PDB file of C-alpha atoms and ligand atoms in Angstrom:
ATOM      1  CA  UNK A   1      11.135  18.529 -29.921  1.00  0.00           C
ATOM      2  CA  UNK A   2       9.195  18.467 -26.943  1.00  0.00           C
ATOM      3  CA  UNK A   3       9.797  20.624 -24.009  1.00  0.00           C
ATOM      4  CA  UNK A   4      11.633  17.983 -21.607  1.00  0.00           C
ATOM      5  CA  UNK A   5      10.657  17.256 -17.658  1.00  0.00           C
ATOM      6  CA  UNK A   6      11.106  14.360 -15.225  1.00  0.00           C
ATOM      7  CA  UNK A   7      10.563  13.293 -11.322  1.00  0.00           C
ATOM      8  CA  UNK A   8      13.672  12.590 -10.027  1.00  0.00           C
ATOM      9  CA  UNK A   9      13.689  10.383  -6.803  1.00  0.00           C
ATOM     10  CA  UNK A  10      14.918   6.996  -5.711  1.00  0.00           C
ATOM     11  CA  UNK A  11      12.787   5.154  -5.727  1.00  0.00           C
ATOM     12  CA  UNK A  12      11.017   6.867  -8.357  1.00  0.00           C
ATOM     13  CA  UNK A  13       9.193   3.785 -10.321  1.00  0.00           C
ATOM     14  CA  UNK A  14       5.789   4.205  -8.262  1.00  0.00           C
ATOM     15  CA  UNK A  15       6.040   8.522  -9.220  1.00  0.00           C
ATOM     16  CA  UNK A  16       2.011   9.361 -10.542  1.00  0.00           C
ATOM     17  CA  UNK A  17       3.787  12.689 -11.996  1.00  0.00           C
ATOM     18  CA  UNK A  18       4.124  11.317 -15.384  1.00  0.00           C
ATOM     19  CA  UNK A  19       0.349   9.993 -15.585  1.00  0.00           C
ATOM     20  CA  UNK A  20      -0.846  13.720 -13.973  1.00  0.00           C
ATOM     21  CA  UNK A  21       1.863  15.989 -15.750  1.00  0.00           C
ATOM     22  CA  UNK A  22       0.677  13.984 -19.199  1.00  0.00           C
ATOM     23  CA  UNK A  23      -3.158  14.796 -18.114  1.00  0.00           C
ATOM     24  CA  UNK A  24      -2.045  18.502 -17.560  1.00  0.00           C
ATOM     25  CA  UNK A  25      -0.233  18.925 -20.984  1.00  0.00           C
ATOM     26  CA  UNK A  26      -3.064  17.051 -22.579  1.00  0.00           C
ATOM     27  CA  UNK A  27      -5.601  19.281 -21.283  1.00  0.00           C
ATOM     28  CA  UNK A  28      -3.870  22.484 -21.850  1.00  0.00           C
ATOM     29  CA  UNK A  29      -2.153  21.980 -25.524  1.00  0.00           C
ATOM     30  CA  UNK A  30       1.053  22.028 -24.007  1.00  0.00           C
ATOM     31  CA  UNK A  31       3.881  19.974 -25.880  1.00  0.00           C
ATOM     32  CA  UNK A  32       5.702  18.339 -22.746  1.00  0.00           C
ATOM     33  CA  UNK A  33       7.889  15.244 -21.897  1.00  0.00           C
ATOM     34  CA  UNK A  34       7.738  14.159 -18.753  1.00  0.00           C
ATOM     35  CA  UNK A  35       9.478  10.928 -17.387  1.00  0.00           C
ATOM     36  CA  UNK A  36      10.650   9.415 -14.486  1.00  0.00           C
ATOM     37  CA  UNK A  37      14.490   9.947 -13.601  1.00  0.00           C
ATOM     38  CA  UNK A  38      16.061   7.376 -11.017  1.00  0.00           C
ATOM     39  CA  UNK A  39      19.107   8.957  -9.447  1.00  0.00           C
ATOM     40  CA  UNK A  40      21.900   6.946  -7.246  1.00  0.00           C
ATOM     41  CA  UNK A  41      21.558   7.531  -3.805  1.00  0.00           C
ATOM     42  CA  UNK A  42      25.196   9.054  -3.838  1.00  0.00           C
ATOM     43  CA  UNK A  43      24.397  10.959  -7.561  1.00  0.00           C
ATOM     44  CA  UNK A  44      21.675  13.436  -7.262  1.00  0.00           C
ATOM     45  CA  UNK A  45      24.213  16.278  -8.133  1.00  0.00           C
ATOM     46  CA  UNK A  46      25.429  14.687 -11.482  1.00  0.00           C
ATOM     47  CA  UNK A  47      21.986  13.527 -12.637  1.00  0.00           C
ATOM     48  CA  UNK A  48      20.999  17.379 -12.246  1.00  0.00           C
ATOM     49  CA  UNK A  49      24.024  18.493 -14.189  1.00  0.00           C
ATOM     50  CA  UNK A  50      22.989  15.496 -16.781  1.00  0.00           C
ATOM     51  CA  UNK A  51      19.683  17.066 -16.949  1.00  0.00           C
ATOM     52  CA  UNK A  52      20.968  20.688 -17.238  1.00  0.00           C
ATOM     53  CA  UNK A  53      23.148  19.427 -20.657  1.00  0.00           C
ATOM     54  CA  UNK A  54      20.396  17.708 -21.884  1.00  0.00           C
ATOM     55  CA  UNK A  55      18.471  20.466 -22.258  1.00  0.00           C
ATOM     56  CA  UNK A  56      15.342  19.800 -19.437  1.00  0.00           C
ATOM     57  CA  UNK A  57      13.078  22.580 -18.557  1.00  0.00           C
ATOM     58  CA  UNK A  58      12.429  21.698 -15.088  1.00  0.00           C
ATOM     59  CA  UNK A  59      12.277  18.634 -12.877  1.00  0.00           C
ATOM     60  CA  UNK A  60      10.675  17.481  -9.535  1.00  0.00           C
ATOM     61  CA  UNK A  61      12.191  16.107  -7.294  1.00  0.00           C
ATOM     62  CA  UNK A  62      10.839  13.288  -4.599  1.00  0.00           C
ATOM     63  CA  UNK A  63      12.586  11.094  -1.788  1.00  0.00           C
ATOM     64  CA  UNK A  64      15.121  11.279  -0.887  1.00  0.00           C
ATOM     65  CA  UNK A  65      16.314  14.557  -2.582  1.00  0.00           C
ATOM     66  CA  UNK A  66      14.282  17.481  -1.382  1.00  0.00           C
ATOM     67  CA  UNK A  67      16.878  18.931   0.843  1.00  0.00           C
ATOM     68  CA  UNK A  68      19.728  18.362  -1.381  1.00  0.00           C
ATOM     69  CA  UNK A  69      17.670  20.473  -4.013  1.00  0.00           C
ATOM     70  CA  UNK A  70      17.192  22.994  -2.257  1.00  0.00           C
ATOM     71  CA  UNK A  71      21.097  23.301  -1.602  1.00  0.00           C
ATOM     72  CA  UNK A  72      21.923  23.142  -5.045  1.00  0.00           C
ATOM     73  CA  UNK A  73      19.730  25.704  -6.543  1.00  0.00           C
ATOM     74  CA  UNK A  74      21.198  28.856  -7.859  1.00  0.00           C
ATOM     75  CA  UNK A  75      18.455  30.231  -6.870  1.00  0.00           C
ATOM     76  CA  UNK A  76      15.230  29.305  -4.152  1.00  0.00           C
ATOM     77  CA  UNK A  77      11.985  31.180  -3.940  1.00  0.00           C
ATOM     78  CA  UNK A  78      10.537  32.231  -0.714  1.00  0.00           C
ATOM     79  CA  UNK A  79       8.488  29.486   0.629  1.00  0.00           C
ATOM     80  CA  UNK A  80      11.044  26.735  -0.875  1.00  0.00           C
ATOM     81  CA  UNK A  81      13.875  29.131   1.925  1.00  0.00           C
ATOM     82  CA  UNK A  82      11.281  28.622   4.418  1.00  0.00           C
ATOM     83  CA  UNK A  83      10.446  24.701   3.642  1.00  0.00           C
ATOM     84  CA  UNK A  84      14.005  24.045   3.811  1.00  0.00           C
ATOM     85  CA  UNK A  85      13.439  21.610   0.512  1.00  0.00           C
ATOM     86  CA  UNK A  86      12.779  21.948  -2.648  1.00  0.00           C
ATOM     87  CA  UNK A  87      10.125  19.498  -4.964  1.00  0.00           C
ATOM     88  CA  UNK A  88      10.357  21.789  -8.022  1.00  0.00           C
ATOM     89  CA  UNK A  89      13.362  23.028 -10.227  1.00  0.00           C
ATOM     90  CA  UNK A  90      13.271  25.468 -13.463  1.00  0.00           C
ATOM     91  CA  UNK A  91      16.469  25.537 -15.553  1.00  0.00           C
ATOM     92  CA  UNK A  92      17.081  28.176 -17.742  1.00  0.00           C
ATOM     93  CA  UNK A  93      19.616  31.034 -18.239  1.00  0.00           C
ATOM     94  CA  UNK A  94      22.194  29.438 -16.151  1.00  0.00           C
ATOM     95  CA  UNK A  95      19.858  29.283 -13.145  1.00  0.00           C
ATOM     96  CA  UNK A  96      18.833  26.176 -11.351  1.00  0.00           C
ATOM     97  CA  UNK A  97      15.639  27.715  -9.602  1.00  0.00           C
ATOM     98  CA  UNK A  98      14.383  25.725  -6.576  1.00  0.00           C
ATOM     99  CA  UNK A  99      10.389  25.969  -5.434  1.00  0.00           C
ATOM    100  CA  UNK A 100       8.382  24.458  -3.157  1.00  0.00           C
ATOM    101  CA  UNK A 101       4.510  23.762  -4.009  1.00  0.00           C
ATOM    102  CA  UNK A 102       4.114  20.889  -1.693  1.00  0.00           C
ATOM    103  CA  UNK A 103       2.285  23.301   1.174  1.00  0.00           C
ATOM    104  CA  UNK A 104       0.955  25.374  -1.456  1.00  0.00           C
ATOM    105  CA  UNK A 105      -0.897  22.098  -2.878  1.00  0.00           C
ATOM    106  CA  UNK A 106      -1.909  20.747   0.437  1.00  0.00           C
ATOM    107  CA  UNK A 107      -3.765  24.640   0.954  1.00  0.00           C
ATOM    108  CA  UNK A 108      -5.456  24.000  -2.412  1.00  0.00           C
ATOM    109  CA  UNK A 109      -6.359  20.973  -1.781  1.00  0.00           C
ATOM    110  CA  UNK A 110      -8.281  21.981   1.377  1.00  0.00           C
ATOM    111  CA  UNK A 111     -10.312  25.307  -0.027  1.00  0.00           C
ATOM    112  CA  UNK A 112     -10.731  23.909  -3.786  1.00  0.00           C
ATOM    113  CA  UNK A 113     -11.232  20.055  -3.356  1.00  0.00           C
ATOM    114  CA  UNK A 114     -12.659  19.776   0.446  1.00  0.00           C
ATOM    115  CA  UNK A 115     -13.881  22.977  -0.031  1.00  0.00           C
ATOM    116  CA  UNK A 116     -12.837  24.463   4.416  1.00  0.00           C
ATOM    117  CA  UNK A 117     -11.213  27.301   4.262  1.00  0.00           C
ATOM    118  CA  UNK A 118      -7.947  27.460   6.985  1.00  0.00           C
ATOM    119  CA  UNK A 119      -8.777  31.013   7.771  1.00  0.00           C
ATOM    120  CA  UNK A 120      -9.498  31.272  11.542  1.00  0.00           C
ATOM    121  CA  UNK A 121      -9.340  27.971  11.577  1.00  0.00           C
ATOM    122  CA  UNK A 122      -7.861  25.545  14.866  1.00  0.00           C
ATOM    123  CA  UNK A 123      -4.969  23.626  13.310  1.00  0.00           C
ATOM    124  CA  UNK A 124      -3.111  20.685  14.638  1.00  0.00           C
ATOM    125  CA  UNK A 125      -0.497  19.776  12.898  1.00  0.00           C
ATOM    126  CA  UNK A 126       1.346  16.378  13.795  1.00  0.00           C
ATOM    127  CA  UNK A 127       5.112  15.692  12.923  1.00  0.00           C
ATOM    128  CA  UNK A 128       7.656  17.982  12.710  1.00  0.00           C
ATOM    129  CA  UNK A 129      10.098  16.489   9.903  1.00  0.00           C
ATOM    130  CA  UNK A 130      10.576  17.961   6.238  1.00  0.00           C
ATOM    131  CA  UNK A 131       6.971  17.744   5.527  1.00  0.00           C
ATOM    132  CA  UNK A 132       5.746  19.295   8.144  1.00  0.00           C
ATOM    133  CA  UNK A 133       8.511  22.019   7.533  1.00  0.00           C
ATOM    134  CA  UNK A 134       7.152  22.858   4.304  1.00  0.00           C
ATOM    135  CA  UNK A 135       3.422  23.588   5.158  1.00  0.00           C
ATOM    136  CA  UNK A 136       4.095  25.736   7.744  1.00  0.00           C
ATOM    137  CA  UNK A 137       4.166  28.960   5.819  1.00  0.00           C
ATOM    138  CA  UNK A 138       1.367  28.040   3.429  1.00  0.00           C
ATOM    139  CA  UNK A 139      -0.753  27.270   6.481  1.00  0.00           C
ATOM    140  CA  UNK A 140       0.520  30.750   8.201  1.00  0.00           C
ATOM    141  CA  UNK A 141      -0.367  32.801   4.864  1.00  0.00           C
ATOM    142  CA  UNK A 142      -4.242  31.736   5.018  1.00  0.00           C
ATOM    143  CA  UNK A 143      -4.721  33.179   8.807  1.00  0.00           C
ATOM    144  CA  UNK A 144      -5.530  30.356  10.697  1.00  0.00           C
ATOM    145  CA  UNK A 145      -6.827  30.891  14.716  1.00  0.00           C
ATOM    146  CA  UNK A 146      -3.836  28.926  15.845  1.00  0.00           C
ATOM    147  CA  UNK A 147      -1.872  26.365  14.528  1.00  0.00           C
ATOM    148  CA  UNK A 148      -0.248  23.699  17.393  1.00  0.00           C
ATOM    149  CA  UNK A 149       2.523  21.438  16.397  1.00  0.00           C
ATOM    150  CA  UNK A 150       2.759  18.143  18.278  1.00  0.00           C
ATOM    151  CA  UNK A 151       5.424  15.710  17.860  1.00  0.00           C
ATOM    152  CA  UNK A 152       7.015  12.060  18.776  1.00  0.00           C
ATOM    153  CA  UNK A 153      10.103  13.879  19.772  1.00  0.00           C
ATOM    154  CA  UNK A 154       8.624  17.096  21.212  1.00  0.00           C
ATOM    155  CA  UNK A 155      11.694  19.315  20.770  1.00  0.00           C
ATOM    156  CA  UNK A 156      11.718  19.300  16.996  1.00  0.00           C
ATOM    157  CA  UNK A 157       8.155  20.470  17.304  1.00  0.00           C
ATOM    158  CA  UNK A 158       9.392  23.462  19.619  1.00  0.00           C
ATOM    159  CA  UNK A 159      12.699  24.378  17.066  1.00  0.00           C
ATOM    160  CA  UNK A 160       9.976  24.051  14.048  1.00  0.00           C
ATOM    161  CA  UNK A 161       7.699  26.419  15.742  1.00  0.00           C
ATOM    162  CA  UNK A 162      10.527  28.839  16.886  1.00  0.00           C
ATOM    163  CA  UNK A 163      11.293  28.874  13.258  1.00  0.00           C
ATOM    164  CA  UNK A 164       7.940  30.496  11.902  1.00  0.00           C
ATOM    165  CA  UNK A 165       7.214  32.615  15.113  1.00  0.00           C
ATOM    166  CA  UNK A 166       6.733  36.941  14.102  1.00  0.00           C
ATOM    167  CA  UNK A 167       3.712  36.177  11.616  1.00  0.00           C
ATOM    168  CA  UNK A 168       0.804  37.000  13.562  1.00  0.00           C
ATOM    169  CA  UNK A 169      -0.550  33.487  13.999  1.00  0.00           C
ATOM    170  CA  UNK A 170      -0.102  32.318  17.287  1.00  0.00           C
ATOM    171  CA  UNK A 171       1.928  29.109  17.208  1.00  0.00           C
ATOM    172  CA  UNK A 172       2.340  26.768  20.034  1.00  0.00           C
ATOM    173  CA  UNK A 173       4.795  23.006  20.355  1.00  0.00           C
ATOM    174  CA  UNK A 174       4.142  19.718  22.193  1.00  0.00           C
ATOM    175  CA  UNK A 175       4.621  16.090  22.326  1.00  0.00           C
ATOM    176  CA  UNK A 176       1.503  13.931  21.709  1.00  0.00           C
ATOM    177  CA  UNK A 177       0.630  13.074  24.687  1.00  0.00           C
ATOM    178  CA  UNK A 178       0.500  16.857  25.308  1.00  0.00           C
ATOM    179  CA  UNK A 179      -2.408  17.471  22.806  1.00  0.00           C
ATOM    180  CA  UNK A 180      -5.172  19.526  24.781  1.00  0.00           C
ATOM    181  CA  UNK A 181      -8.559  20.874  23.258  1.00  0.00           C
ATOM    182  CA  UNK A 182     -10.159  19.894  19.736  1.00  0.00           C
ATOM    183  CA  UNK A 183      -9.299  21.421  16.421  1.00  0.00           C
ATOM    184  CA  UNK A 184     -11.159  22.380  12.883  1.00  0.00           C
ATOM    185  CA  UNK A 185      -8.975  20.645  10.871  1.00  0.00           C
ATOM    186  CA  UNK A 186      -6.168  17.663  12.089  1.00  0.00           C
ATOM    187  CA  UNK A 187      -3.221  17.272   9.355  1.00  0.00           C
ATOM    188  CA  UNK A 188      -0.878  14.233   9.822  1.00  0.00           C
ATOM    189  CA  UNK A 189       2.156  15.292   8.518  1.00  0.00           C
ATOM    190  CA  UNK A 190       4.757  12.289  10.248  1.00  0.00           C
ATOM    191  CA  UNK A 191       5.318   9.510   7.957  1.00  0.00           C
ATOM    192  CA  UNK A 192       3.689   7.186  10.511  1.00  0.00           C
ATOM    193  CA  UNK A 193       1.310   5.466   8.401  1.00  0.00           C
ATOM    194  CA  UNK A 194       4.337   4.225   6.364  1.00  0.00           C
ATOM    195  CA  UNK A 195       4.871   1.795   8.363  1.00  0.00           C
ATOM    196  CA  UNK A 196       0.717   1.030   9.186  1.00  0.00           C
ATOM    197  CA  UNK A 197       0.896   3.288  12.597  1.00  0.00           C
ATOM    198  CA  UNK A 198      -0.235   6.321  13.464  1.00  0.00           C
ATOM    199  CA  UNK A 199       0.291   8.895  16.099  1.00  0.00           C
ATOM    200  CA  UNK A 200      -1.052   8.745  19.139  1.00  0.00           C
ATOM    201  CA  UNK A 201      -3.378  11.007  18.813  1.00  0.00           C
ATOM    202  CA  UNK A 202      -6.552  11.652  21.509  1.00  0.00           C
ATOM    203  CA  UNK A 203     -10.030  11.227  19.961  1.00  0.00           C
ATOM    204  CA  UNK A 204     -10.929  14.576  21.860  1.00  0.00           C
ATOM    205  CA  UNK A 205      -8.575  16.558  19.191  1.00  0.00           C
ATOM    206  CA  UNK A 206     -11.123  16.374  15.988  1.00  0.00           C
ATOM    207  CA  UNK A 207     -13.737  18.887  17.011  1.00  0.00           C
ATOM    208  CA  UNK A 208     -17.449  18.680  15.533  1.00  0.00           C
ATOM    209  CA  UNK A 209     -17.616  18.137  11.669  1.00  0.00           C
ATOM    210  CA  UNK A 210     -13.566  18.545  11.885  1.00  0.00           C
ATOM    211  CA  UNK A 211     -11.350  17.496   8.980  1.00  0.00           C
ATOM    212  CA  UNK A 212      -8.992  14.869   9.308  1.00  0.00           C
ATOM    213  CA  UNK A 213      -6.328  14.582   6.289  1.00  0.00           C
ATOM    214  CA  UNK A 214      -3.355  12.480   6.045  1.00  0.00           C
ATOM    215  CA  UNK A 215      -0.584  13.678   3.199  1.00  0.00           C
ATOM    216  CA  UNK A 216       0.439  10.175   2.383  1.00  0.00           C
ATOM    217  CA  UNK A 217      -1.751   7.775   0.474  1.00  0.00           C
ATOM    218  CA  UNK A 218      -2.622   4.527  -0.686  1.00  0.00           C
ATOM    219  CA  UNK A 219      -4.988   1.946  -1.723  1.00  0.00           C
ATOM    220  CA  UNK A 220      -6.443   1.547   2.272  1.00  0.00           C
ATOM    221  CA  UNK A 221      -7.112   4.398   4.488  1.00  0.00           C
ATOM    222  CA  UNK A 222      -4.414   4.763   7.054  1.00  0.00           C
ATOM    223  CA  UNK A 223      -5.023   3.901  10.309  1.00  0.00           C
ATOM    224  CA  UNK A 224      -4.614   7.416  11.783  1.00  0.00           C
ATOM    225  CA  UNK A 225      -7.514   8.163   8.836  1.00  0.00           C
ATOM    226  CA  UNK A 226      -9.525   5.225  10.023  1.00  0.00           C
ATOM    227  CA  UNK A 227      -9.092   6.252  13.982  1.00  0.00           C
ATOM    228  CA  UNK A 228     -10.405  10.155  13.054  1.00  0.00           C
ATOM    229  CA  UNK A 229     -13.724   8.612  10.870  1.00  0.00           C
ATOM    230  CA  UNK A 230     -14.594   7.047  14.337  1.00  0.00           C
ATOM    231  CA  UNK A 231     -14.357  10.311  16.311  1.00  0.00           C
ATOM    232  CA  UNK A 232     -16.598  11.735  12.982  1.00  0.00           C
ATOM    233  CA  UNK A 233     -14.037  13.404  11.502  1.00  0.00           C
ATOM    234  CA  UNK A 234     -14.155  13.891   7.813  1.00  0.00           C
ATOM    235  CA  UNK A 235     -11.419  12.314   6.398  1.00  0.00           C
ATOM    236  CA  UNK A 236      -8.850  12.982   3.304  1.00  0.00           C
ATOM    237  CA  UNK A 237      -6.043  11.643   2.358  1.00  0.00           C
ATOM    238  CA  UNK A 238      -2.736  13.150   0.297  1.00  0.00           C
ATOM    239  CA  UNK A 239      -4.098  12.369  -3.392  1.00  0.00           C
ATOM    240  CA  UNK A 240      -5.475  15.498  -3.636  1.00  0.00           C
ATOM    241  CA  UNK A 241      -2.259  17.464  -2.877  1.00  0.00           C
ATOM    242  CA  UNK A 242      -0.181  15.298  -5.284  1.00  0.00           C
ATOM    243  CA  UNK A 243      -2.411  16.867  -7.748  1.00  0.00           C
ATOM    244  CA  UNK A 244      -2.455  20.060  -6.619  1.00  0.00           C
ATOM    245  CA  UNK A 245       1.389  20.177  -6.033  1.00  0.00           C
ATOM    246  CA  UNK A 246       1.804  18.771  -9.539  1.00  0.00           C
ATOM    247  CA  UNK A 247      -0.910  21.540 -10.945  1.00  0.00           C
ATOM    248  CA  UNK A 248       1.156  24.431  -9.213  1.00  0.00           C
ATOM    249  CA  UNK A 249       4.505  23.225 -10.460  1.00  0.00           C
ATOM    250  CA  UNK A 250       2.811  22.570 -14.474  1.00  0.00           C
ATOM    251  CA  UNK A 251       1.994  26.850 -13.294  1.00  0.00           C
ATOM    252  CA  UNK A 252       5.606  27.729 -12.691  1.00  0.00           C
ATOM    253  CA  UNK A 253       7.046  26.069 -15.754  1.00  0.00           C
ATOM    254  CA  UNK A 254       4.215  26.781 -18.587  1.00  0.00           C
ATOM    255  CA  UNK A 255       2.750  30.042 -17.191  1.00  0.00           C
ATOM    256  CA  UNK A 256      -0.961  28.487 -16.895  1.00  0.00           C
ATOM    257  CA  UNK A 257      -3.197  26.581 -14.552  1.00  0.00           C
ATOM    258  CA  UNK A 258      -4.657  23.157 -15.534  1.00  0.00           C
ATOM    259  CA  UNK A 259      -7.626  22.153 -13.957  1.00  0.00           C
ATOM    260  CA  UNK A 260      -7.284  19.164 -11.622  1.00  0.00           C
ATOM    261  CA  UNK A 261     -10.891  17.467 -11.129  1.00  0.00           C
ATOM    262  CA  UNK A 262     -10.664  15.373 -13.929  1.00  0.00           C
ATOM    263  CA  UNK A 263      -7.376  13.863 -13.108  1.00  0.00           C
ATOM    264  CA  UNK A 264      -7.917  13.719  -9.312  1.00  0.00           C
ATOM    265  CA  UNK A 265     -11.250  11.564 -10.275  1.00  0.00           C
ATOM    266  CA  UNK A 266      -9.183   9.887 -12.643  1.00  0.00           C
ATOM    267  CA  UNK A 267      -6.634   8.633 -10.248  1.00  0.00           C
ATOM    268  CA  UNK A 268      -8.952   8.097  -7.667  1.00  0.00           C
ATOM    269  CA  UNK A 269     -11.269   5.384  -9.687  1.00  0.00           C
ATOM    270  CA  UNK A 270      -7.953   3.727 -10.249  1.00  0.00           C
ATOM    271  CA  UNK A 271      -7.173   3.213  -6.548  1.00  0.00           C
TER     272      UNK A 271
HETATM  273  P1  ATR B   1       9.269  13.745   6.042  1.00  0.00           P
HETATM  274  O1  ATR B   1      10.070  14.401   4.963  1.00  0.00           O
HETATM  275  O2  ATR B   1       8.311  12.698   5.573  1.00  0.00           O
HETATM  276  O3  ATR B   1       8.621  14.743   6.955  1.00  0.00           O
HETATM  277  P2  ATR B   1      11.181  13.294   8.136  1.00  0.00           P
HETATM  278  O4  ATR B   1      11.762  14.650   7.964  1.00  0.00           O
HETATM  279  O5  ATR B   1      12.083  12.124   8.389  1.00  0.00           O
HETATM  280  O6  ATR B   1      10.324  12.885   6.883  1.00  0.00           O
HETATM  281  O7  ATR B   1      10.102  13.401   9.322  1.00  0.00           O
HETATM  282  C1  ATR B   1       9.305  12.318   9.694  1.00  0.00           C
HETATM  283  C2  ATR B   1       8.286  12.800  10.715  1.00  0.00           C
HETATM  284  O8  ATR B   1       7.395  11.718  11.024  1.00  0.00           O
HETATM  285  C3  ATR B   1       8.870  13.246  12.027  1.00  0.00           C
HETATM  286  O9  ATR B   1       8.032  14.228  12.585  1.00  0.00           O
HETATM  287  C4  ATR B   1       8.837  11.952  12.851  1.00  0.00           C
HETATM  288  O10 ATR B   1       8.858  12.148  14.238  1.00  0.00           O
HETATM  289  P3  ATR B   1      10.276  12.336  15.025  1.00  0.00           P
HETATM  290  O11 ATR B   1      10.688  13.757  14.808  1.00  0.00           O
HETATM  291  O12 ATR B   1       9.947  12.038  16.424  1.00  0.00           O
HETATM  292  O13 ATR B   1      11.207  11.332  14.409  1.00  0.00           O
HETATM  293  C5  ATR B   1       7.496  11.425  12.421  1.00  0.00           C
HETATM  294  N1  ATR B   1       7.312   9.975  12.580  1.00  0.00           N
HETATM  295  C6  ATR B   1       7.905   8.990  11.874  1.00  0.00           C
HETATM  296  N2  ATR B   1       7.428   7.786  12.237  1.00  0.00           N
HETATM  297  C7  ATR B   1       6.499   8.002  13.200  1.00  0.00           C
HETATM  298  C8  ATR B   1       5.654   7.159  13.986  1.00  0.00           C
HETATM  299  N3  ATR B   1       5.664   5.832  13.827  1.00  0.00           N
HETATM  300  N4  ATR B   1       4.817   7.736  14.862  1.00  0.00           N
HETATM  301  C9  ATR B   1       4.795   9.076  15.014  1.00  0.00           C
HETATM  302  N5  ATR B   1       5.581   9.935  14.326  1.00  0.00           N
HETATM  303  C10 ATR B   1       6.426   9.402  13.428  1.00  0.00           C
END
């Protein structure tokens, strides 16, 4: 039988993973299962332990469950500790082992797809919630210049950024309407464009030739995409690390790397 996976989330019927993990397995020769698990608002514990009897490999996990994850793993690796969450689980010998690739695939996504490296880079990075959480040390690791956080509510921002400080990269909190200066690349990590807005971000902030790249996506740009291709700003939005944070977690379970053009192309075209 197939080595068994699934993205557990609620809602989970709109999850890619299945059409990219499927692509990954295809392209590699690996025999995997991969489906989409729906779990109760109230039941993420007992669909893990379902999952666990079953037999599963590993599972990711989506909305709303990354920081219950990351509080039931036996185990949690570095960067999932310092995200807070977890989007990736291994099962095996009694462990329930919690990652993190979501930073890890936004990095990759930026040197391999965009191809701009972060090192001495400006960053801005705007929201200070569970995504933002988890590309902090990701975006520390690669030796940026400086890396500002701005947020609606500026004292998240300033807890966030007391959080990460000792690592060298000089790290500095505001609210939005506190954004000075203009910056290599811009990320929007809120989940503004959710709900069609954006932050209020000045048109000053996207420096010459800077990159402008939203994690969430969708069949439009979102508006804080469409406001930073006006100031010139080259603009991406979060397909790319879906991909990549799919590719890295496919790494932790089956030991090798699948390529990602294809597949990033792929779901692209279909957009
Ligand atoms: P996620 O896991 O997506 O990061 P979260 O932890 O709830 O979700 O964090 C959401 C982030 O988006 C926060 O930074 C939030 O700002 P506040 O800390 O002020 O709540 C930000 N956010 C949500 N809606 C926003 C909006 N319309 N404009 C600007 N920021 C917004």
């Amino acid at each position: 039988m197939s080595d068994r996976y699934c993205v557990i989330g609620n809602p989970v019927a709109h999850s890619k993973s299945p059409q990219i993990h499927a692509a990954f397995a295809a392209q590699t020769g690996q025999d995997i299962a991969y489906e989409r698990c729906l779990a109760p608002l109230d039941g993420f514990a007992a669909t893990l332990r379902s999952l666990v009897a079953q037999g599963y490999k590993g599972a990711n996990v989506t909305v709303p469950f990354k920081i219950e994850a990351s509080t039931l793993a036996t185990r949690l690796s570095d960067r999932a500790r310092a995200a807070g969450a977890v989007n990736t689980l291994g099962f095996g010998g009694g462990e329930i082992v919690g990652d993190n690739t979501d930073g890890p695939g936004l990095v990759a996504d930026i040197i391999k797809n965009a191809g701009v490296a972060l090192a001495d880079k400006r960053i801005l990075l705007l929201g200070a919630g569970g995504a933002a959480r988890g590309i902090m040390l990701p975006f520390i690791e690669q030796r940026p210049r400086s890396i500002l956080v701005a947020n609606r509510t500026r004292a998240t921002a300033v807890s966030l950024v007391d959080s990460f400080a000792g690592h060298g990269v000089p790290l500095a909190a505001c609210g939005f309407d506190e954004i000075d200066g203009a910056y290599d690349i811009v990320v929007n990590a809120t989940s503004s464009s959710l709900a069609a807005e954006m932050p209020p971000v000045p048109a000053a902030a996207f420096a010459p030739g800077s990159l402008a790249l939203d994690i969430m996506y969708g069949s439009a740009p979102s508006p804080f995409m469409n406001f930073a291709a006006e100031q010139g700003a080259r603009t991406r939005d979060g397909l790319g690390m879906l991909v990549e944070q799919a590719a890295e977690a496919f790494a932790l379970w089956r030991g090798l790397r699948p390529a990602t053009d294809d597949i990033l192309n792929n779901l692209r075209n279909l957009k």
